[in-house]
Coordinates of C-alpha atoms in Angstrom, one line a residue:
X1 CA -2.8 5.3 82.2
X2 CA -2.3 9.0 81.6
X3 CA 0.5 10.2 83.8
X4 CA -0.8 13.7 84.2
X5 CA -4.4 14.9 84.3
X6 CA -5.3 18.6 84.5
X7 CA -8.5 20.1 85.9
X8 CA -9.9 23.5 86.9
X9 CA -9.9 25.3 83.6
X10 CA -12.9 27.3 82.5
X11 CA -14.2 30.7 81.6
X12 CA -13.8 33.7 83.8
X13 CA -14.1 37.5 83.5
X14 CA -11.1 39.7 83.5
X15 CA -9.9 40.3 87.1
X16 CA -11.2 36.9 88.2
X17 CA -9.4 33.9 89.6
X18 CA -9.0 30.2 88.7
X19 CA -7.1 27.4 90.3
X20 CA -5.7 24.6 88.1
X21 CA -4.8 21.2 89.5
X22 CA -2.7 18.5 88.0
X23 CA -3.0 15.0 89.4
X24 CA 0.0 12.8 88.6
X25 CA 0.1 9.0 88.4
X26 CA 3.8 9.1 88.8
X27 CA 5.3 10.1 92.2
X28 CA 5.9 13.9 92.0
X29 CA 8.8 13.7 94.4
X30 CA 10.8 11.9 91.7
X31 CA 10.5 14.9 89.3
X32 CA 13.5 17.2 88.9
X33 CA 10.9 19.9 88.0
X34 CA 7.2 20.3 87.4
X35 CA 5.7 23.1 85.4
X36 CA 2.7 24.7 83.9
X37 CA 3.0 25.7 80.3
X38 CA 0.4 27.4 78.1
X39 CA -0.3 27.8 74.4
X40 CA -2.6 30.3 72.9
X41 CA -3.8 29.9 69.3
X42 CA -1.1 30.8 66.8
X43 CA 1.5 31.2 69.5
X44 CA 4.3 29.0 70.8
X45 CA 4.0 27.0 74.0
X46 CA 5.6 28.9 76.8
X47 CA 6.5 28.1 80.4
X48 CA 4.2 29.9 82.8
X49 CA 5.6 28.7 86.1
X50 CA 8.0 26.0 87.3
X51 CA 9.0 24.4 90.6
X52 CA 12.0 22.2 91.1
X53 CA 12.9 19.5 93.7
X54 CA 14.2 22.2 96.0
X55 CA 10.9 24.1 95.8
X56 CA 12.5 26.9 93.8
X57 CA 9.9 28.5 91.7
X58 CA 10.1 30.6 88.5
X59 CA 7.5 32.6 86.7
X60 CA 7.3 34.2 83.3
X61 CA 7.3 38.0 83.7
X62 CA 3.7 38.5 82.6
X63 CA 2.3 36.4 85.5
X64 CA 4.6 37.4 88.4
X65 CA 2.6 38.6 91.4
X66 CA -0.6 37.1 90.0
X67 CA 0.1 33.3 89.7
X68 CA 1.4 30.9 92.3
X69 CA 2.7 27.4 91.7
X70 CA 2.8 24.7 94.4
X71 CA 3.4 21.0 94.6
X72 CA 2.1 18.4 97.1
X73 CA 4.2 15.3 97.0
X74 CA 1.8 13.5 99.4
X75 CA -1.1 14.0 97.0
X76 CA 1.1 13.9 93.9
X77 CA -0.5 17.1 92.8
X78 CA 0.6 20.3 91.1
X79 CA -1.4 23.4 91.5
X80 CA -1.5 26.8 89.8
X81 CA -3.4 29.6 91.5
X82 CA -4.2 32.3 89.1
X83 CA -5.5 35.7 90.2
X84 CA -6.2 39.0 88.5
X85 CA -6.7 37.2 85.2
X86 CA -6.3 39.1 82.0
X87 CA -7.6 38.4 78.5
X88 CA -4.0 37.6 77.4
X89 CA -4.0 34.7 79.9
X90 CA -6.4 32.9 77.6
X91 CA -4.8 29.7 76.5
X92 CA -4.6 25.9 76.8
X93 CA -2.7 25.2 80.0
X94 CA -0.6 22.1 80.3
X95 CA 1.0 20.4 83.3
X96 CA 4.4 18.9 82.7
X97 CA 6.9 16.8 84.7
X98 CA 10.7 16.3 84.2
X99 CA 11.7 12.9 85.4
X100 CA 14.2 11.8 82.8
X101 CA 17.7 12.6 84.1
X102 CA 19.4 12.8 80.7
X103 CA 16.8 15.1 79.2
X104 CA 16.7 17.3 82.3
X105 CA 20.4 17.9 82.6
X106 CA 21.5 17.8 79.0
X107 CA 18.6 19.0 76.8
X108 CA 18.6 22.7 76.2
X109 CA 15.1 22.9 74.8
X110 CA 12.8 24.0 77.7
X111 CA 9.9 22.0 76.4
X112 CA 11.8 18.7 75.6
X113 CA 13.3 18.7 79.1
X114 CA 9.9 17.7 80.3
X115 CA 9.1 14.1 79.5
X116 CA 5.5 13.8 80.9
X117 CA 2.7 16.0 79.7
X118 CA -1.0 16.3 80.4
X119 CA -3.7 16.8 77.8
X120 CA -4.4 20.3 78.8
X121 CA -7.2 22.4 80.3
X122 CA -8.6 25.5 78.6
X123 CA -8.6 28.8 80.3
X124 CA -10.6 31.6 78.7
X125 CA -10.6 35.1 80.2
X126 CA -13.2 37.6 78.8
X127 CA -12.7 41.3 79.1

């Protein structure tokens, strides 16, 4: 069973909106953090938005004020609302969860700290 399944990606024009959802088969309340990452062709995977167990959120500078991350522990779902989309937001978007205590507290690599990953959903923004 795939632990994380993303949905909601698609093609949209610049300035448009999309909402990504991630359904988890593991209880999201057990996660130290959940996050959305993205990877564009030829570029490294980057963290777009994160939310921790205290509901503290972080965003990469390029999406601040445009994206909103939220987590529903009843539905075991992570959501990323994306507004005012730009062509540079085009990428494969991945949902991730950090439930491994050792990796979360001791690993310094921001990607390795997350031990569950979805298969990704493509977002394409045309100008």
